[in-house]
Amino acid sequence: MAAEKYLEYLDHIFQREPLFYRNESLIDGLPGVASIVYPEIPDSGYITALTYGLSLVDHPAWKHGRLELCISVASSNLAWGQIIGYIANQLRGNCPFSYGQTINVGEQISPDSAMDAFFVFAPSTLDREDYLDIDIGTDYTINISGLYPMYSDELEVFGKIGLEAFWHHPNFDNYSVTRDRVR
C-alpha cells in the first residue's frame, strides 16, 4: 500500500510512466531498493530518478520522516538512475544521507562521465513542498534528498570549503556530469 501511494504521488508530479530497476535486498524480510527512473525529466537529454525502499529502514538521525533519494542529471544514460537505488540498497540503515554528506562510489558511474562520487543536498528538480513530508499512509512521512555527482578528487576541496561554497563555485553545475572540477 505505501509503495503504491508513493508511486501515485510521483506519477502526479512527473505525469509519465517511469522505468523500474530493482536491487536484490541485503536485508532479510525486506524488498530491495528500487530505482524509479524518468527519462527526459526535467528536459530532453536529462534523466531524473528516485528510490523506493530506503525508507523501509529507519535511521536514528532521521527525526522528521524517513528518506528516499533523487538524482537529476544532464545525461540520458540509465546508469545514473540505477546507481541511486544501488547506493540506497547498500547503505540503508547505516547511512543517514544528511545534507553535506559525501559518498565515494570508488568507480566511474557511467561511460559518459568520469564522476565517481556524490554529495547529498535538497533535490533541485522538485519544489520544497514536493520533497518534504510526503504522506504514504504509514506512521512516518517521506522526505526526498538529492544526490549530486562529483569527482572523488573533489572530496577534499568539498570538505575544506563546505557545501555552500562548493554549490556556488563557478565550475559547479548541479546537472552536469562532465563539468570542470572544483579546485
PDB file of C-alpha atoms in Angstrom:
ATOM      1  CA  MET A   1       0.000   0.000   0.000  1.00  0.00           C
ATOM      2  CA  ALA A   2       2.750   2.506   0.926  1.00  0.00           C
ATOM      3  CA  ALA A   3       4.686   1.797  -2.278  1.00  0.00           C
ATOM      4  CA  GLU A   4       1.551   2.326  -4.368  1.00  0.00           C
ATOM      5  CA  LYS A   5       0.807   5.640  -2.632  1.00  0.00           C
ATOM      6  CA  TYR A   6       4.388   6.791  -3.215  1.00  0.00           C
ATOM      7  CA  LEU A   7       4.200   5.850  -6.911  1.00  0.00           C
ATOM      8  CA  GLU A   8       0.863   7.665  -7.263  1.00  0.00           C
ATOM      9  CA  TYR A   9       2.499  10.709  -5.703  1.00  0.00           C
ATOM     10  CA  LEU A  10       5.408  10.570  -8.177  1.00  0.00           C
ATOM     11  CA  ASP A  11       3.030   9.967 -11.102  1.00  0.00           C
ATOM     12  CA  HIS A  12       1.133  13.111 -10.108  1.00  0.00           C
ATOM     13  CA  ILE A  13       4.362  15.157 -10.135  1.00  0.00           C
ATOM     14  CA  PHE A  14       6.013  13.772 -13.284  1.00  0.00           C
ATOM     15  CA  GLN A  15       2.921  12.874 -15.347  1.00  0.00           C
ATOM     16  CA  ARG A  16       4.509   9.887 -17.119  1.00  0.00           C
ATOM     17  CA  GLU A  17       5.312   6.221 -16.689  1.00  0.00           C
ATOM     18  CA  PRO A  18       8.752   5.523 -15.218  1.00  0.00           C
ATOM     19  CA  LEU A  19      11.217   2.709 -15.753  1.00  0.00           C
ATOM     20  CA  PHE A  20      11.922   0.451 -12.764  1.00  0.00           C
ATOM     21  CA  TYR A  21      15.164  -1.190 -11.672  1.00  0.00           C
ATOM     22  CA  ARG A  22      15.193  -3.384  -8.566  1.00  0.00           C
ATOM     23  CA  ASN A  23      18.141  -4.339  -6.393  1.00  0.00           C
ATOM     24  CA  GLU A  24      18.328  -7.627  -4.548  1.00  0.00           C
ATOM     25  CA  SER A  25      17.802  -6.923  -0.869  1.00  0.00           C
ATOM     26  CA  LEU A  26      20.691  -7.178   1.552  1.00  0.00           C
ATOM     27  CA  ILE A  27      18.251  -7.258   4.497  1.00  0.00           C
ATOM     28  CA  ASP A  28      16.231 -10.402   5.158  1.00  0.00           C
ATOM     29  CA  GLY A  29      12.493  -9.862   5.069  1.00  0.00           C
ATOM     30  CA  LEU A  30      12.604  -6.574   3.149  1.00  0.00           C
ATOM     31  CA  PRO A  31      12.418  -5.954  -0.575  1.00  0.00           C
ATOM     32  CA  GLY A  32      15.463  -4.428  -2.246  1.00  0.00           C
ATOM     33  CA  VAL A  33      15.558  -0.747  -3.061  1.00  0.00           C
ATOM     34  CA  ALA A  34      14.089   0.156  -6.456  1.00  0.00           C
ATOM     35  CA  SER A  35      15.170   2.941  -8.781  1.00  0.00           C
ATOM     36  CA  ILE A  36      12.228   4.738 -10.377  1.00  0.00           C
ATOM     37  CA  VAL A  37      13.626   6.387 -13.491  1.00  0.00           C
ATOM     38  CA  TYR A  38      12.059   9.191 -15.528  1.00  0.00           C
ATOM     39  CA  PRO A  39      13.903   9.794 -18.822  1.00  0.00           C
ATOM     40  CA  GLU A  40      13.547  13.276 -20.340  1.00  0.00           C
ATOM     41  CA  ILE A  41      12.817  14.922 -16.962  1.00  0.00           C
ATOM     42  CA  PRO A  42      13.311  17.839 -16.373  1.00  0.00           C
ATOM     43  CA  ASP A  43      14.098  18.249 -20.082  1.00  0.00           C
ATOM     44  CA  SER A  44      15.191  16.376 -23.195  1.00  0.00           C
ATOM     45  CA  GLY A  45      18.590  14.738 -22.695  1.00  0.00           C
ATOM     46  CA  TYR A  46      18.161  14.589 -18.929  1.00  0.00           C
ATOM     47  CA  ILE A  47      17.246  11.834 -16.530  1.00  0.00           C
ATOM     48  CA  THR A  48      15.606  12.024 -13.109  1.00  0.00           C
ATOM     49  CA  ALA A  49      15.355   9.049 -10.793  1.00  0.00           C
ATOM     50  CA  LEU A  50      14.102   8.413  -7.290  1.00  0.00           C
ATOM     51  CA  THR A  51      14.386   5.486  -4.934  1.00  0.00           C
ATOM     52  CA  TYR A  52      11.840   3.476  -3.047  1.00  0.00           C
ATOM     53  CA  GLY A  53      12.916   1.144  -0.283  1.00  0.00           C
ATOM     54  CA  LEU A  54      15.420   3.260   1.632  1.00  0.00           C
ATOM     55  CA  SER A  55      12.576   4.462   3.863  1.00  0.00           C
ATOM     56  CA  LEU A  56      11.616   0.893   4.786  1.00  0.00           C
ATOM     57  CA  VAL A  57      14.515   1.020   7.262  1.00  0.00           C
ATOM     58  CA  ASP A  58      14.747   3.738   9.893  1.00  0.00           C
ATOM     59  CA  HIS A  59      17.901   5.620  10.874  1.00  0.00           C
ATOM     60  CA  PRO A  60      18.464   7.328  14.267  1.00  0.00           C
ATOM     61  CA  ALA A  61      19.404  10.618  12.542  1.00  0.00           C
ATOM     62  CA  TRP A  62      16.009  10.876  10.845  1.00  0.00           C
ATOM     63  CA  LYS A  63      13.840  12.951  13.178  1.00  0.00           C
ATOM     64  CA  HIS A  64      11.256  14.342  10.740  1.00  0.00           C
ATOM     65  CA  GLY A  65      10.430  11.409   8.493  1.00  0.00           C
ATOM     66  CA  ARG A  66      12.329   8.784   6.544  1.00  0.00           C
ATOM     67  CA  LEU A  67      14.317   9.341   3.372  1.00  0.00           C
ATOM     68  CA  GLU A  68      14.284   8.414  -0.262  1.00  0.00           C
ATOM     69  CA  LEU A  69      16.807   9.714  -2.792  1.00  0.00           C
ATOM     70  CA  CYS A  70      16.578  11.662  -6.049  1.00  0.00           C
ATOM     71  CA  ILE A  71      19.037  12.426  -8.840  1.00  0.00           C
ATOM     72  CA  SER A  72      18.638  14.656 -11.891  1.00  0.00           C
ATOM     73  CA  VAL A  73      21.436  14.883 -14.440  1.00  0.00           C
ATOM     74  CA  ALA A  74      22.056  16.122 -17.960  1.00  0.00           C
ATOM     75  CA  SER A  75      22.550  12.636 -19.373  1.00  0.00           C
ATOM     76  CA  SER A  76      20.324  10.025 -20.947  1.00  0.00           C
ATOM     77  CA  ASN A  77      22.467   7.146 -19.652  1.00  0.00           C
ATOM     78  CA  LEU A  78      20.283   4.976 -17.408  1.00  0.00           C
ATOM     79  CA  ALA A  79      23.247   4.128 -15.158  1.00  0.00           C
ATOM     80  CA  TRP A  80      22.634   7.452 -13.403  1.00  0.00           C
ATOM     81  CA  GLY A  81      19.135   6.355 -12.456  1.00  0.00           C
ATOM     82  CA  GLN A  82      20.229   2.889 -11.409  1.00  0.00           C
ATOM     83  CA  ILE A  83      23.120   3.990  -9.183  1.00  0.00           C
ATOM     84  CA  ILE A  84      20.953   5.730  -6.604  1.00  0.00           C
ATOM     85  CA  GLY A  85      18.968   2.543  -5.945  1.00  0.00           C
ATOM     86  CA  TYR A  86      22.217   0.620  -5.650  1.00  0.00           C
ATOM     87  CA  ILE A  87      23.675   3.142  -3.180  1.00  0.00           C
ATOM     88  CA  ALA A  88      20.489   3.236  -1.095  1.00  0.00           C
ATOM     89  CA  ASN A  89      20.313  -0.566  -1.067  1.00  0.00           C
ATOM     90  CA  GLN A  90      23.971  -0.879   0.014  1.00  0.00           C
ATOM     91  CA  LEU A  91      23.850   1.806   2.714  1.00  0.00           C
ATOM     92  CA  ARG A  92      20.308   1.732   4.108  1.00  0.00           C
ATOM     93  CA  GLY A  93      20.154   1.547   7.866  1.00  0.00           C
ATOM     94  CA  ASN A  94      23.805   2.617   8.157  1.00  0.00           C
ATOM     95  CA  CYS A  95      23.941   5.951   6.315  1.00  0.00           C
ATOM     96  CA  PRO A  96      21.767   8.965   7.242  1.00  0.00           C
ATOM     97  CA  PHE A  97      22.167  10.678   3.821  1.00  0.00           C
ATOM     98  CA  SER A  98      22.411  14.041   5.602  1.00  0.00           C
ATOM     99  CA  TYR A  99      22.878  17.284   3.681  1.00  0.00           C
ATOM    100  CA  GLY A 100      26.569  17.837   3.019  1.00  0.00           C
ATOM    101  CA  GLN A 101      27.488  14.173   3.384  1.00  0.00           C
ATOM    102  CA  THR A 102      29.654  12.688   0.635  1.00  0.00           C
ATOM    103  CA  ILE A 103      29.652   9.165  -0.790  1.00  0.00           C
ATOM    104  CA  ASN A 104      32.637   7.829  -2.699  1.00  0.00           C
ATOM    105  CA  VAL A 105      31.458   5.062  -5.024  1.00  0.00           C
ATOM    106  CA  GLY A 106      35.027   4.226  -5.968  1.00  0.00           C
ATOM    107  CA  GLU A 107      34.377   3.619  -9.647  1.00  0.00           C
ATOM    108  CA  GLN A 108      33.071   5.516 -12.647  1.00  0.00           C
ATOM    109  CA  ILE A 109      29.263   5.658 -12.623  1.00  0.00           C
ATOM    110  CA  SER A 110      28.604   5.912 -16.348  1.00  0.00           C
ATOM    111  CA  PRO A 111      30.578   5.809 -19.607  1.00  0.00           C
ATOM    112  CA  ASP A 112      29.614   9.439 -20.304  1.00  0.00           C
ATOM    113  CA  SER A 113      31.372  10.801 -17.212  1.00  0.00           C
ATOM    114  CA  ALA A 114      34.450  10.304 -15.042  1.00  0.00           C
ATOM    115  CA  MET A 115      32.455  11.172 -11.914  1.00  0.00           C
ATOM    116  CA  ASP A 116      32.627   8.563  -9.165  1.00  0.00           C
ATOM    117  CA  ALA A 117      31.237  10.188  -6.000  1.00  0.00           C
ATOM    118  CA  PHE A 118      28.208  12.111  -4.730  1.00  0.00           C
ATOM    119  CA  PHE A 119      27.151  14.641  -2.145  1.00  0.00           C
ATOM    120  CA  VAL A 120      23.730  14.986  -0.539  1.00  0.00           C
ATOM    121  CA  PHE A 121      21.586  18.117  -0.616  1.00  0.00           C
ATOM    122  CA  ALA A 122      17.994  19.190  -1.322  1.00  0.00           C
ATOM    123  CA  PRO A 123      16.697  17.922  -4.689  1.00  0.00           C
ATOM    124  CA  SER A 124      16.919  20.652  -7.343  1.00  0.00           C
ATOM    125  CA  THR A 125      14.238  19.218  -9.632  1.00  0.00           C
ATOM    126  CA  LEU A 126      11.471  19.239  -7.017  1.00  0.00           C
ATOM    127  CA  ASP A 127       9.847  22.149  -5.209  1.00  0.00           C
ATOM    128  CA  ARG A 128      10.203  22.153  -1.425  1.00  0.00           C
ATOM    129  CA  GLU A 129       6.538  21.234  -0.915  1.00  0.00           C
ATOM    130  CA  ASP A 130       7.043  18.254  -3.241  1.00  0.00           C
ATOM    131  CA  TYR A 131      10.023  16.714  -1.412  1.00  0.00           C
ATOM    132  CA  LEU A 132       9.077  17.169   2.252  1.00  0.00           C
ATOM    133  CA  ASP A 133       6.523  15.360   4.436  1.00  0.00           C
ATOM    134  CA  ILE A 134       5.104  13.030   1.796  1.00  0.00           C
ATOM    135  CA  ASP A 135       2.193  11.035   3.213  1.00  0.00           C
ATOM    136  CA  ILE A 136       2.293   7.413   2.070  1.00  0.00           C
ATOM    137  CA  GLY A 137      -0.263   6.084   4.538  1.00  0.00           C
ATOM    138  CA  THR A 138       2.232   4.887   7.162  1.00  0.00           C
ATOM    139  CA  ASP A 139       3.148   6.116  10.639  1.00  0.00           C
ATOM    140  CA  TYR A 140       6.002   8.123   9.078  1.00  0.00           C
ATOM    141  CA  THR A 141       6.317  10.555   6.195  1.00  0.00           C
ATOM    142  CA  ILE A 142       8.935  10.521   3.464  1.00  0.00           C
ATOM    143  CA  ASN A 143      11.399  13.289   2.689  1.00  0.00           C
ATOM    144  CA  ILE A 144      13.441  13.206  -0.504  1.00  0.00           C
ATOM    145  CA  SER A 145      17.128  14.135  -0.565  1.00  0.00           C
ATOM    146  CA  GLY A 146      19.116  14.824  -3.722  1.00  0.00           C
ATOM    147  CA  LEU A 147      22.334  13.107  -4.749  1.00  0.00           C
ATOM    148  CA  TYR A 148      24.710  15.244  -6.808  1.00  0.00           C
ATOM    149  CA  PRO A 149      27.534  13.631  -8.783  1.00  0.00           C
ATOM    150  CA  MET A 150      31.084  14.790  -8.245  1.00  0.00           C
ATOM    151  CA  TYR A 151      34.623  13.616  -8.859  1.00  0.00           C
ATOM    152  CA  SER A 152      36.243  11.753  -5.963  1.00  0.00           C
ATOM    153  CA  ASP A 153      39.261  14.043  -6.254  1.00  0.00           C
ATOM    154  CA  GLU A 154      36.888  16.902  -5.282  1.00  0.00           C
ATOM    155  CA  LEU A 155      36.098  15.312  -1.908  1.00  0.00           C
ATOM    156  CA  GLU A 156      38.993  17.066  -0.186  1.00  0.00           C
ATOM    157  CA  VAL A 157      38.091  20.522  -1.513  1.00  0.00           C
ATOM    158  CA  PHE A 158      34.410  19.860  -0.667  1.00  0.00           C
ATOM    159  CA  GLY A 159      35.459  19.063   2.904  1.00  0.00           C
ATOM    160  CA  LYS A 160      37.551  22.237   3.119  1.00  0.00           C
ATOM    161  CA  ILE A 161      35.160  24.775   1.581  1.00  0.00           C
ATOM    162  CA  GLY A 162      31.849  23.174   2.571  1.00  0.00           C
ATOM    163  CA  LEU A 163      28.562  22.566   0.788  1.00  0.00           C
ATOM    164  CA  GLU A 164      27.514  26.191   0.246  1.00  0.00           C
ATOM    165  CA  ALA A 165      30.816  27.346  -1.280  1.00  0.00           C
ATOM    166  CA  PHE A 166      31.007  24.194  -3.422  1.00  0.00           C
ATOM    167  CA  TRP A 167      27.423  24.712  -4.668  1.00  0.00           C
ATOM    168  CA  HIS A 168      28.167  28.324  -5.634  1.00  0.00           C
ATOM    169  CA  HIS A 169      31.584  27.633  -7.176  1.00  0.00           C
ATOM    170  CA  PRO A 170      31.792  28.791 -10.842  1.00  0.00           C
ATOM    171  CA  ASN A 171      32.699  25.264 -12.022  1.00  0.00           C
ATOM    172  CA  PHE A 172      29.770  23.602 -10.268  1.00  0.00           C
ATOM    173  CA  ASP A 173      26.682  22.810 -12.345  1.00  0.00           C
ATOM    174  CA  ASN A 174      24.260  20.612 -10.423  1.00  0.00           C
ATOM    175  CA  TYR A 175      23.041  18.835 -13.592  1.00  0.00           C
ATOM    176  CA  SER A 176      26.328  18.396 -15.470  1.00  0.00           C
ATOM    177  CA  VAL A 177      28.164  15.061 -15.399  1.00  0.00           C
ATOM    178  CA  THR A 178      31.017  16.455 -17.490  1.00  0.00           C
ATOM    179  CA  ARG A 179      31.684  19.799 -15.784  1.00  0.00           C
ATOM    180  CA  ASP A 180      35.164  21.030 -14.918  1.00  0.00           C
ATOM    181  CA  ARG A 181      36.425  20.070 -11.486  1.00  0.00           C
ATOM    182  CA  VAL A 182      36.010  22.351  -8.488  1.00  0.00           C
ATOM    183  CA  ARG A 183      39.515  23.171  -7.268  1.00  0.00           C
TER     184      ARG A 183
END
